[in-house]
XYZ file of C-alpha atoms in Angstrom:
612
model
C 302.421 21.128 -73.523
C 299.214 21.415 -71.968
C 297.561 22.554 -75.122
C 298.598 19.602 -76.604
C 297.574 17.271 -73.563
C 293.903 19.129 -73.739
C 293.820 18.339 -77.453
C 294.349 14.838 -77.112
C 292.187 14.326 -73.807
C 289.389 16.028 -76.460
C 290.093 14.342 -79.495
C 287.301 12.952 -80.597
C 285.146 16.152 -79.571
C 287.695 18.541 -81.944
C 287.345 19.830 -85.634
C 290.614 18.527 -86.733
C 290.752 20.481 -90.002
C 294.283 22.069 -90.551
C 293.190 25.518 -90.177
C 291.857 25.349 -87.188
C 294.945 23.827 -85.769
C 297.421 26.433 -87.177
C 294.763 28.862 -85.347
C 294.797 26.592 -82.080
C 298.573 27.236 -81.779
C 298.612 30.970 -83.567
C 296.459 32.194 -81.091
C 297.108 30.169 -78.456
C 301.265 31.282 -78.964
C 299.748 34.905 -78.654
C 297.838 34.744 -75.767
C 300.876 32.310 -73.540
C 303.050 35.551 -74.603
C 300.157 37.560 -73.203
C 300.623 35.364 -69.857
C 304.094 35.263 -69.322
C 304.689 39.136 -69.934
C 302.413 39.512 -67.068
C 303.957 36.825 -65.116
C 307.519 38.284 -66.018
C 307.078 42.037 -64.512
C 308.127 41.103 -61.098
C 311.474 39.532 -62.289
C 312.068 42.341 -64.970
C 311.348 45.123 -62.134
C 314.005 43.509 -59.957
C 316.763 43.124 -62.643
C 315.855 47.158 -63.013
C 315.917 48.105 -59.762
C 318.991 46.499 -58.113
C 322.683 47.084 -59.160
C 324.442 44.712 -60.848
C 327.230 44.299 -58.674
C 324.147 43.194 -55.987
C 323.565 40.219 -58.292
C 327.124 39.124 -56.982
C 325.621 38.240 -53.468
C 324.225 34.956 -52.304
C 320.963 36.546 -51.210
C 320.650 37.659 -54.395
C 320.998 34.027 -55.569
C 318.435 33.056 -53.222
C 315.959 35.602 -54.411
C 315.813 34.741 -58.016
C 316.208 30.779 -57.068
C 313.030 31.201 -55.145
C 311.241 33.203 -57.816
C 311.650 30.654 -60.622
C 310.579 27.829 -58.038
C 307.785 29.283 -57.691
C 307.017 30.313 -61.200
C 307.911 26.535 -62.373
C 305.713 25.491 -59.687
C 303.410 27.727 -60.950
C 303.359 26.547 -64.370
C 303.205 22.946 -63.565
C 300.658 23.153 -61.082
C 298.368 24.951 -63.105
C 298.644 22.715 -65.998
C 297.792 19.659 -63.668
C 294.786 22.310 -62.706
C 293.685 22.813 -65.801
C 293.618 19.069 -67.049
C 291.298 18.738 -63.795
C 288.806 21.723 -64.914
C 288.902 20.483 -68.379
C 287.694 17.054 -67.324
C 284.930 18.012 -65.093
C 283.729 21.560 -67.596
C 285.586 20.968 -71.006
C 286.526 24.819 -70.788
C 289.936 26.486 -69.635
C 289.520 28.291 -66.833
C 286.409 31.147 -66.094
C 284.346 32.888 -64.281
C 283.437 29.470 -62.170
C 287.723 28.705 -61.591
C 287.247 32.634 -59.959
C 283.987 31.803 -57.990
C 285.518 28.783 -56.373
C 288.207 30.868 -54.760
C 284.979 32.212 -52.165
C 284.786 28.485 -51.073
C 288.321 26.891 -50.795
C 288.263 24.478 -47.935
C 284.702 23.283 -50.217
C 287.139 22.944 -53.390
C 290.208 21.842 -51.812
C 289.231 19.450 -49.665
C 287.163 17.902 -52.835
C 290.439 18.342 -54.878
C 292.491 16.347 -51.818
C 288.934 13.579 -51.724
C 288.952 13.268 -55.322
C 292.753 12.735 -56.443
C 295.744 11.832 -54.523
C 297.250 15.538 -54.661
C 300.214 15.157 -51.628
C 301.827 12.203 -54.414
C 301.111 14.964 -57.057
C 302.312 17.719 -55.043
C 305.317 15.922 -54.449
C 306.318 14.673 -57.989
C 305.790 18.395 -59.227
C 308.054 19.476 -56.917
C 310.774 16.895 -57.306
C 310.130 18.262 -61.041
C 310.283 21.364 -60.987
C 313.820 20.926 -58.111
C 315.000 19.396 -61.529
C 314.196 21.866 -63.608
C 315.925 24.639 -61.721
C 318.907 21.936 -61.315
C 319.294 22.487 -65.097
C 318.344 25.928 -65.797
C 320.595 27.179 -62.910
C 323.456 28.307 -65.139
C 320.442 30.376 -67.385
C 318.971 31.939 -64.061
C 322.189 32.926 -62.636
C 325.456 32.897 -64.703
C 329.141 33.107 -63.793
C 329.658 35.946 -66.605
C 327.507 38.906 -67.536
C 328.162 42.267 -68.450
C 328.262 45.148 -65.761
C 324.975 47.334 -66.570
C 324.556 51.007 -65.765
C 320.939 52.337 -64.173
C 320.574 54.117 -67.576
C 320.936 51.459 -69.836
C 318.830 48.680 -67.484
C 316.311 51.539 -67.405
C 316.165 50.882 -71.360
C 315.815 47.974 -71.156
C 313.138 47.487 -68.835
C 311.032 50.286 -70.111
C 311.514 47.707 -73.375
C 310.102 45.065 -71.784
C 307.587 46.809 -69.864
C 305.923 48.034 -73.012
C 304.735 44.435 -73.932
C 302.258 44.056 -70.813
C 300.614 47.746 -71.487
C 300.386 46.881 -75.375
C 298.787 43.696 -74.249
C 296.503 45.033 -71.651
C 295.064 47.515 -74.204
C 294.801 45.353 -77.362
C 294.478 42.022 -76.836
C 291.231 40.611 -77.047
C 289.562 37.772 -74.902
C 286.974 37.411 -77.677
C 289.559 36.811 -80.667
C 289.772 33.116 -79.641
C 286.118 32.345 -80.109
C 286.692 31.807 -84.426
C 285.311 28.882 -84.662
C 281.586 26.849 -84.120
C 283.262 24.203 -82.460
C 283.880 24.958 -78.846
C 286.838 23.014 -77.823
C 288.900 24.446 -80.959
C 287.700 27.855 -79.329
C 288.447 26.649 -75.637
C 292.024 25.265 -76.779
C 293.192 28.217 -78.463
C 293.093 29.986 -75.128
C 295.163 30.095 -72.267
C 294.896 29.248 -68.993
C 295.962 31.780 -66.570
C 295.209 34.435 -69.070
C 291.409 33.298 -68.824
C 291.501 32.670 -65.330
C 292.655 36.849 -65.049
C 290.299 37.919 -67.610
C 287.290 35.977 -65.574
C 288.814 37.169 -62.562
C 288.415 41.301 -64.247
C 285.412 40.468 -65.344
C 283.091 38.593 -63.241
C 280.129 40.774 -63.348
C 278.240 41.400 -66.358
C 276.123 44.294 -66.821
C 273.413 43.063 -69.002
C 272.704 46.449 -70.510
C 276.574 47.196 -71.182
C 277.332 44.444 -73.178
C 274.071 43.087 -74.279
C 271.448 43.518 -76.727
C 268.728 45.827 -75.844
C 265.531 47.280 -76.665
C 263.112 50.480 -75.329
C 261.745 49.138 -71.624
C 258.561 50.063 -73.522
C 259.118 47.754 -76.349
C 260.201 45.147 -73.773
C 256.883 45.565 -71.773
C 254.637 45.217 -74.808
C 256.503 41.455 -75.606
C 256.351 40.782 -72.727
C 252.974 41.041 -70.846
C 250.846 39.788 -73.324
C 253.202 36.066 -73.204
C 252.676 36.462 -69.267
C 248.954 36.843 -69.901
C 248.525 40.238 -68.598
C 244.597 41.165 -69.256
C 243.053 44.425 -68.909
C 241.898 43.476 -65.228
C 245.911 43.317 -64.442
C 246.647 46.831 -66.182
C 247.294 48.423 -62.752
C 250.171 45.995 -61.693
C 253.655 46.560 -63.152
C 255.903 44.803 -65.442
C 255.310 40.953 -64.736
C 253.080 41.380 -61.808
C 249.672 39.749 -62.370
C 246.635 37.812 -61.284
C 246.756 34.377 -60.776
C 243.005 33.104 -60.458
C 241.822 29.821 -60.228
C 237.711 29.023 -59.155
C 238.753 25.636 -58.475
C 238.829 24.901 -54.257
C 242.439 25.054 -53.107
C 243.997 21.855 -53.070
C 246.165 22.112 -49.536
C 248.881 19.666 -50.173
C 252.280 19.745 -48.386
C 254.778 19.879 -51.122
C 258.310 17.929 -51.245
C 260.808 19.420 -53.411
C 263.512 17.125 -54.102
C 265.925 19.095 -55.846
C 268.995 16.179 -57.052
C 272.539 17.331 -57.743
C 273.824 16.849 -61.222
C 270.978 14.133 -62.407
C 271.199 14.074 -66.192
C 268.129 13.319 -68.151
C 270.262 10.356 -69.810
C 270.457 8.444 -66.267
C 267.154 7.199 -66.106
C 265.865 4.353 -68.177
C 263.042 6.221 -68.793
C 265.287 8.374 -70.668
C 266.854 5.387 -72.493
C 269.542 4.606 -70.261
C 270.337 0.817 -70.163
C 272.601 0.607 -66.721
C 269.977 0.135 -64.323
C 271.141 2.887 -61.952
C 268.139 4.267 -61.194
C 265.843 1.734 -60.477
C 263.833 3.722 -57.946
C 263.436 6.899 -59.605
C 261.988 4.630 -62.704
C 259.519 3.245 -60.494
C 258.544 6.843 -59.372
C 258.158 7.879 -63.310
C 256.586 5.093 -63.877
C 253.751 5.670 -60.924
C 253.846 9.240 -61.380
C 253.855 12.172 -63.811
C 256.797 12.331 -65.975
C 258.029 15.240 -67.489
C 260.160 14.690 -70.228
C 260.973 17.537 -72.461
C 262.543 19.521 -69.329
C 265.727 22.034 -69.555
C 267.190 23.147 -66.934
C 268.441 27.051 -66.747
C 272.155 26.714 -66.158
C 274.889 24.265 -65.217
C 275.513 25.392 -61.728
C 273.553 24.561 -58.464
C 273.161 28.126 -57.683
C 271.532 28.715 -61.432
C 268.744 25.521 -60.047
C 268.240 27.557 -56.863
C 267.702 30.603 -58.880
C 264.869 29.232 -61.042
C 263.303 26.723 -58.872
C 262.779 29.711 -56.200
C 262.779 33.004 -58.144
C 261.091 31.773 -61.200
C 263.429 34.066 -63.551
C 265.536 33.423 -66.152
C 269.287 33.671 -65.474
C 270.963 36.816 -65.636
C 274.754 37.256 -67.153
C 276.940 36.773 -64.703
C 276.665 35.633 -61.023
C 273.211 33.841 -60.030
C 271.244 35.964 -58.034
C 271.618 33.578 -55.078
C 275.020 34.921 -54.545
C 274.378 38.490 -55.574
C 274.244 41.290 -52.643
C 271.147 42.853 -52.218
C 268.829 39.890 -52.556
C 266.821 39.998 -49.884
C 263.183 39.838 -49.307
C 262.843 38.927 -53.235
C 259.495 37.077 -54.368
C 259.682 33.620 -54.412
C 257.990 30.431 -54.222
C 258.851 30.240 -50.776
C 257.260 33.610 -49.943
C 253.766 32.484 -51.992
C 253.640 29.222 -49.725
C 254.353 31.292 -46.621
C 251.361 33.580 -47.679
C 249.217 30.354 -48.002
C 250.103 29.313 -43.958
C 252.244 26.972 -45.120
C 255.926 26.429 -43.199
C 258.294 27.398 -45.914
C 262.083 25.422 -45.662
C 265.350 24.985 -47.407
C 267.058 21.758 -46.394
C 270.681 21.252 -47.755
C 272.846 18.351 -47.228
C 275.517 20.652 -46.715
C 276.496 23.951 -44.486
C 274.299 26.649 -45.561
C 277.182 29.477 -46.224
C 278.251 27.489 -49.078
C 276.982 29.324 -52.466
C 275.564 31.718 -50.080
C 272.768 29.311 -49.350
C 271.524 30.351 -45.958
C 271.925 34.066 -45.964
C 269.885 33.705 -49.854
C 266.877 31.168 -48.176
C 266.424 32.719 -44.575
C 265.706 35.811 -46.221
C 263.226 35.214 -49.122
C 261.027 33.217 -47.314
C 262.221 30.207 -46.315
C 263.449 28.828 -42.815
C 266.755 27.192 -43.273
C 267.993 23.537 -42.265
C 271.606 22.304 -42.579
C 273.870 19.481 -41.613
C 274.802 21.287 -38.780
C 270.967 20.379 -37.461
C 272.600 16.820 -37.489
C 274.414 15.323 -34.264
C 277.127 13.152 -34.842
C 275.526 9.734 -34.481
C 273.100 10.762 -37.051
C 275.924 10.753 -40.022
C 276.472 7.729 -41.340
C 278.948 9.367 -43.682
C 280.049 12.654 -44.925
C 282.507 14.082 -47.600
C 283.554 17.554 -48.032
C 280.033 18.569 -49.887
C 277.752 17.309 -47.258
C 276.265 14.645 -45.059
C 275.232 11.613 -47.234
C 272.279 11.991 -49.064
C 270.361 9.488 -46.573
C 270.956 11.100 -43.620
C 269.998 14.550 -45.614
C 266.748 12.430 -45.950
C 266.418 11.493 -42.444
C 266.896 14.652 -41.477
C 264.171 15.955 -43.688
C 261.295 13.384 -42.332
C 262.326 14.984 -38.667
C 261.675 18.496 -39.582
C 258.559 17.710 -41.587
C 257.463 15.406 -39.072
C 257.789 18.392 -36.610
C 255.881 20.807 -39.091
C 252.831 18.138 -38.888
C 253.012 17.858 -35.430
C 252.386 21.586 -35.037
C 249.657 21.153 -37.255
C 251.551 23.385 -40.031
C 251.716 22.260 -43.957
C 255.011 22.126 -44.948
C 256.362 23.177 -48.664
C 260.271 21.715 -47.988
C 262.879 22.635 -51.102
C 265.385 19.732 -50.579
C 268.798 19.768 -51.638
C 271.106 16.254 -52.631
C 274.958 16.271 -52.116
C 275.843 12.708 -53.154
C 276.398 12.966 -56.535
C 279.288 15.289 -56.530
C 282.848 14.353 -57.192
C 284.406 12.630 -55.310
C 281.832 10.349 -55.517
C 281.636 8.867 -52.392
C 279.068 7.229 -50.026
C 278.345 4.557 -46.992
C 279.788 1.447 -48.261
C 277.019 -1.362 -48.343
C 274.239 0.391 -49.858
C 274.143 -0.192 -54.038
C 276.412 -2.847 -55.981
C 278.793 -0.365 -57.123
C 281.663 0.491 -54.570
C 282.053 3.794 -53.284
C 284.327 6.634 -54.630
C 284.530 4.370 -58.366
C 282.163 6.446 -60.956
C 279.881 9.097 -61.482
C 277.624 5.987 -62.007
C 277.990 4.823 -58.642
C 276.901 8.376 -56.776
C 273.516 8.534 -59.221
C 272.810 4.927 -58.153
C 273.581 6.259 -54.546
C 271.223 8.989 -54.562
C 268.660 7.106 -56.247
C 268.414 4.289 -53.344
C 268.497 7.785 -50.889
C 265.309 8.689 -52.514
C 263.740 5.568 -52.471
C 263.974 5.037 -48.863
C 262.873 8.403 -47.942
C 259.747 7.631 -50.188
C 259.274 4.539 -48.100
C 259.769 6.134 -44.516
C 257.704 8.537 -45.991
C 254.638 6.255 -46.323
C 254.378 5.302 -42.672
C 254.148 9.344 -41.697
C 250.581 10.631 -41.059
C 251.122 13.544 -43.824
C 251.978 11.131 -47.140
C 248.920 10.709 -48.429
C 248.614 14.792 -48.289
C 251.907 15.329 -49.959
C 252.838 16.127 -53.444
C 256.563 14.877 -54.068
C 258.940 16.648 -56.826
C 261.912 15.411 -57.868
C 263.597 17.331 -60.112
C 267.481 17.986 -61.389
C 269.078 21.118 -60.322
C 271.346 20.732 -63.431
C 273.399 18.208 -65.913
C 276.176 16.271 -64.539
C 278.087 17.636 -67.577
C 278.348 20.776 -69.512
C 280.872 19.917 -72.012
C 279.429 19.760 -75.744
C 280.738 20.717 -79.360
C 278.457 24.032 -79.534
C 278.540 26.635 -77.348
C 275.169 25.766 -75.856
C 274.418 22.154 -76.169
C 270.737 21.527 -75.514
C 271.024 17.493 -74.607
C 273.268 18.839 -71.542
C 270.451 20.806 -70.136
C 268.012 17.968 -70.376
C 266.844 17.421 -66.746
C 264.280 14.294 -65.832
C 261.137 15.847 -63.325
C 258.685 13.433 -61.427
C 255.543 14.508 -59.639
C 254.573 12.036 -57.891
C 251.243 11.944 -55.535
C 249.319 8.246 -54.841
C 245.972 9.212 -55.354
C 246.259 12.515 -56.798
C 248.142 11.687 -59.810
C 247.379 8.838 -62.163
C 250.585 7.422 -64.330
C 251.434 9.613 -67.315
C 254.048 11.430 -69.100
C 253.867 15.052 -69.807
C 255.993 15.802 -72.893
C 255.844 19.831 -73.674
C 258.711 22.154 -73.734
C 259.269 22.604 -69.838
C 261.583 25.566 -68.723
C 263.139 24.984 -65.099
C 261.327 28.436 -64.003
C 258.048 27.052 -65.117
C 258.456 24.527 -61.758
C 257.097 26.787 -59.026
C 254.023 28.222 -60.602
C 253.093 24.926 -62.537
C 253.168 23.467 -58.824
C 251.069 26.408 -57.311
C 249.044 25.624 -60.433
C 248.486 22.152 -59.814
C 247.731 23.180 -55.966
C 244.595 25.763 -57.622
C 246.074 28.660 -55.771
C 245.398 32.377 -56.732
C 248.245 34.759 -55.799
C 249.753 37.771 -57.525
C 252.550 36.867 -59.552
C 255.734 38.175 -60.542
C 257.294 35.171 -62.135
C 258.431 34.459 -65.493
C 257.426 30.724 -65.651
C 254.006 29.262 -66.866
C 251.991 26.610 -65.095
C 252.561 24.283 -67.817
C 249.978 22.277 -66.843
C 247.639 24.752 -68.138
C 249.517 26.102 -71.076
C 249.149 26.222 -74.742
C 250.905 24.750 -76.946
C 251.914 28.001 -78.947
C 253.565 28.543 -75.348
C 256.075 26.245 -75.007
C 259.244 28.213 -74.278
C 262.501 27.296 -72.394
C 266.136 29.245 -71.138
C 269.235 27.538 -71.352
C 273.004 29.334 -70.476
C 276.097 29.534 -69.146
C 277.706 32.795 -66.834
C 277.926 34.701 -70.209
C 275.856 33.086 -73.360
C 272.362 33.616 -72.943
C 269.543 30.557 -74.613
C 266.021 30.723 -75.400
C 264.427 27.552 -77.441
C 261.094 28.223 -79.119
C 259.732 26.206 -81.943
C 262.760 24.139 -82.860
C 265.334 27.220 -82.930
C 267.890 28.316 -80.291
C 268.798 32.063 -80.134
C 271.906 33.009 -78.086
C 272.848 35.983 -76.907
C 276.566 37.207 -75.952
C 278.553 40.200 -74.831
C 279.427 42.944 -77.515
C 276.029 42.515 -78.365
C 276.053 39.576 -80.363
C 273.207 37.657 -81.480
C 273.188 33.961 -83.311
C 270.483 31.623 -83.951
C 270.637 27.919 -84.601
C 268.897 24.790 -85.307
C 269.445 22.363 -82.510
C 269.830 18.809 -82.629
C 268.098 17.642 -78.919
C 269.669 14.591 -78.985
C 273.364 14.767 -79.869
C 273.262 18.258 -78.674
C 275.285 19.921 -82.158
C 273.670 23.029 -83.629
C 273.699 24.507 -86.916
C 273.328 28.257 -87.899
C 270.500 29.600 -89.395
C 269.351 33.378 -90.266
C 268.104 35.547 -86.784
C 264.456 36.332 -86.803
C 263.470 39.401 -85.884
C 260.612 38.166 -83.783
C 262.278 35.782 -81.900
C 265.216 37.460 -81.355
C 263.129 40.268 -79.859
C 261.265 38.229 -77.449
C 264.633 36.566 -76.483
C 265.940 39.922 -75.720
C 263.140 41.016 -73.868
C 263.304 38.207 -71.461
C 266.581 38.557 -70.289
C 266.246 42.195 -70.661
C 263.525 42.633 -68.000
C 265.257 39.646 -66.088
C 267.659 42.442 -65.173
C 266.185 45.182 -65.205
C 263.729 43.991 -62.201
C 266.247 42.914 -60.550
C 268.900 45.569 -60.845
C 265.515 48.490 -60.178
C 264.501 46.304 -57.105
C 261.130 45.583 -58.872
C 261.271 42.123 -58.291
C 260.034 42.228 -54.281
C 257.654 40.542 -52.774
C 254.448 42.507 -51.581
C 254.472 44.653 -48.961
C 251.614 43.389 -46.778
């Protein structure tokens, strides 16, 4: 039944050709047996262990009353689950459905902000009480047959077999037949997935990846990095960044916006008028518009905007253990005199924020900086978005004050689900549309630019604004490009004239392209390019999810996936749909080598920042 709800909630996204429908339900049949043999051990261990005359008792009624209540329940609340996760990722549950058991009061209390769950609660269980009503004669009948421990030992070695068979020979990866990912998606099932995620949420790039000789990896590499014979004595990506151009000693604003598609801007094409002062910015500013960002998670943004390095398989580095004292952005500016910060709407521990920031270089900032009378509103994510802001000025305002320059990585909440703000602010009433939050967040950033213009330090500040990801993820293909598209604005009265810049942009080309733009010379260990600079033969960017890997370069897409899989396609930037073409050999080794010695650094600890 949910299958079928999924299919028609995705209709006009699905390959409705007849095979893939028999192999929607085929497979799908196969892997909900695979599910409820797993789910059916308890239940098949107590009809094995317990005589049958016990079955005669009323606690023994009780018992098996109260297991299929909760199994119904079960069932019925993970189907409403799943319909939720399908609207907001278009995927059954994985690896992100795992990584949001870490934050549960985060998740819950959006679930409780977003829907009305105690109505939902309470129809499911008046449902499932029915249910049980009419299965009760199935769960515990009047007749049976008196069993010895021989034969129920039979039996439930019998029955037993199915889950070990299963565990051993199933595979996760048979439902991904077909080039259309929500045929792939529905042919799954959900609390299967969720317990394969759950097995498998770290990915070992070198056990289930493509790989080369480090050596081979190196020689790809360095040269793209533009490693010259002065740089031979640094290792892997470390390098020389020289500029003979004076410093330029700007404070830097990083405005880093949740979930701010490409496609909400009208500079982008959009016709709803919902950011009108983010246009205005473009429009005064410098534009980027061929931008992707790395990933579709806010910790993926964090990753590149601060480490510079495309996204390993798996969890984002940001939540990984041993992360500390990594080089960053934050770290270079610190090296410069600057006052490095991380300001988040939101409590730090969330994503592993604080403990991530506080020790790569940065000096962390929270809500809970904020007394009471300073929110003007809240939701489970965060403080609104203008009161993030106002907090911001203060601590910048402070940094001028003790005559420090500031480079301040800010972090939006707003435009989150439930989409909720102070009442008053835009035409379109709170808690109604994704539309609504953008607009929010949009008039946020507009009035910080404005309180911004009275303070002493504006006309020395360069202002980013930048996506830290798509509002949605969901496309046709497995990777699909238009929802990686992410709008950027540098924008500096005085400093930067009007203009668009329209090369490939990848989100880890943000922090050197603004140390670029600032003339300053550092040794590097970042994968990004100041794009600013670059050729044209350079133009690179990574796209992924937890597991499939991107890397567009001249008009191709290369992807690669566990067991060592490899694909490249032809993608169409604007409806986001791909189609396969031959690998080449080249390419595919380059993309291999990035991600490669993405890992490697990281996993070998070679990715530090300089011992002084």
């Amino acid at each position: 039944m949910t299958r079928i709800a999924l299919m028609i909630f995705s209709a006009h996204n699905l390959d409705w050709s007849i095979a893939n429908v028999v192999r929607i339900f085929l497979l799908g049949f196969l892997y909900d047996i695979a599910a409820a043999s797993f789910a059916s051990i308890p239940i098949i261990v107590y009809l094995w262990i317990f005589p049958t005359r016990w079955y005669r008792k009323k606690a023994s009624k009780i018992l098996l009353f109260a297991y299929f209540f909760v199994a119904l329940l079960t069932l019925l609340v993970n189907a409403v689950s799943e319909c939720f996760f399908w609207e907001e990722f278009s995927v059954r549950y994985n690896f992100i459905a795992v990584d949001y058991l870490v934050y549960t009061t985060e998740v819950i209390g959006n679930i409780r902000q977003s829907y009305p769950i105690n109505t939902i609660l309470f129809i499911m269980i008046v449902l499932v009480a029915a249910l049980l009503f009419l299965l009760r004669k199935l769960i515990w009948p009047v007749n049976y047959v008196e069993q010895g421990f021989k034969k129920r030992s039979l039996y439930a070695i019998l029955l037993l077999t199915l889950p070990v068979l299963i565990y051993f020979s199933l595979s996760h990866k048979w439902k991904y037949f077909s080039g259309n990912q929500y045929v792939n998606e529905l042919s799954g099932n959900g609390m299967y997935d969720f317990g394969f995620a759950f097995w498998n949420n770290q990915l070992d790039y070198n056990t289930f990846y493509k790989t080369l000789p480090i050596s081979e990896v190196l020689s790809i590499i360095q040269p793209i990095l533009g490693k010259t014979p002065d740089n031979k004595r640094y290792s892997y990506t470390s390098r020389m960044i020289e500029h003979k151009q004076r410093e330029n000693r700007m404070n830097v604003a990083l405005i880093s916006v949740e979930s701010l598609s490409a496609e909400f801007l009208e500079s982008f094409g959009n016709n709803q008028h919902i950011t009108p002062e983010l246009d205005t910015l473009a429009k005064a500013g410098m534009l980027f518009t061929n931008l992707y960002a790395s990933g579709t998670r806010t910790v993926r943004g964090l990753e590149a905007l601060s480490l510079c390095i495309p996204p390993t398989p798996g969890q984002s580095i940001v939540k990984r253990p041993d992360n500390q004292n990594l080089f960053t952005v934050g770290s270079v500016f610190r090296s410069k005199g600057y006052h490095s910060r991380f300001i988040y709407g939101g409590y730090g521990y969330f994503d592993n924020m604080t403990e991530f920031f506080s020790n790569n270089g940065y000096e962390v900032t929270d809500r809970s900086a904020l007394n009471d009378s300073e929110i003007h509103y809240s939701n489970i994510w965060g403080v609104a978005d203008e009161d993030l802001f106002t907090l911001s000025i203060r601590e910048l305002d402070r940094d001028y004050q003790n005559g420090k320059l500031f480079f301040a990585q800010i972090m939006t909440v707003s435009n989150h689900r439930p989409y909720t703000y102070p009442e008053g602010r835009i035409d379109i009433p709170s808690k109604t549309s994704r539309e609504g939050a953008v607009k929010y967040t949009d008039y946020a950033i507009g009035k910080f630019i404005r309180e911004a213009r009275k303070k002493p330090w504006f006309s020395n500040t360069l202002f980013v604004v930048v996506a830290d990801h798509c509002a949605s993820s969901a496309g046709k293909v497995q990777l699909p490009v238009d929802k990686y598209h992410i709008p950027m604005i540098f924008y500096a009265p005085g400093h930067i004239a009007p203009s668009k810049f329209d090369k490939l942009t990848a989100q880890l080309d943000i922090g050197p392209t603004i140390l670029g733009y600032l003339n300053f010379s550092y040794r590097s260990k970042f994968f990004g390019h100041d794009v600013l600079r670059m050729e044209d033969t350079e133009q690179r960017a990574f796209i992924s999810t937890y597991q499939s890997l991107g890397y567009l370069r001249n008009g191709k897409l290369v992807v690669l996936d566990p067991n060592k899989k490899i694909n490249t396609f032809r993608p169409d930037f604007k409806t986001g749909g791909s189609t396969k073409i031959s690998n080449d050999k080249k390419l595919t080794n380059e993309t291999i080598s990035y991600y490669q010695l993405a890992s490697f650094l990281y996993q070998k600890k070679l990715y530090l920042q300089e011992k002084k």
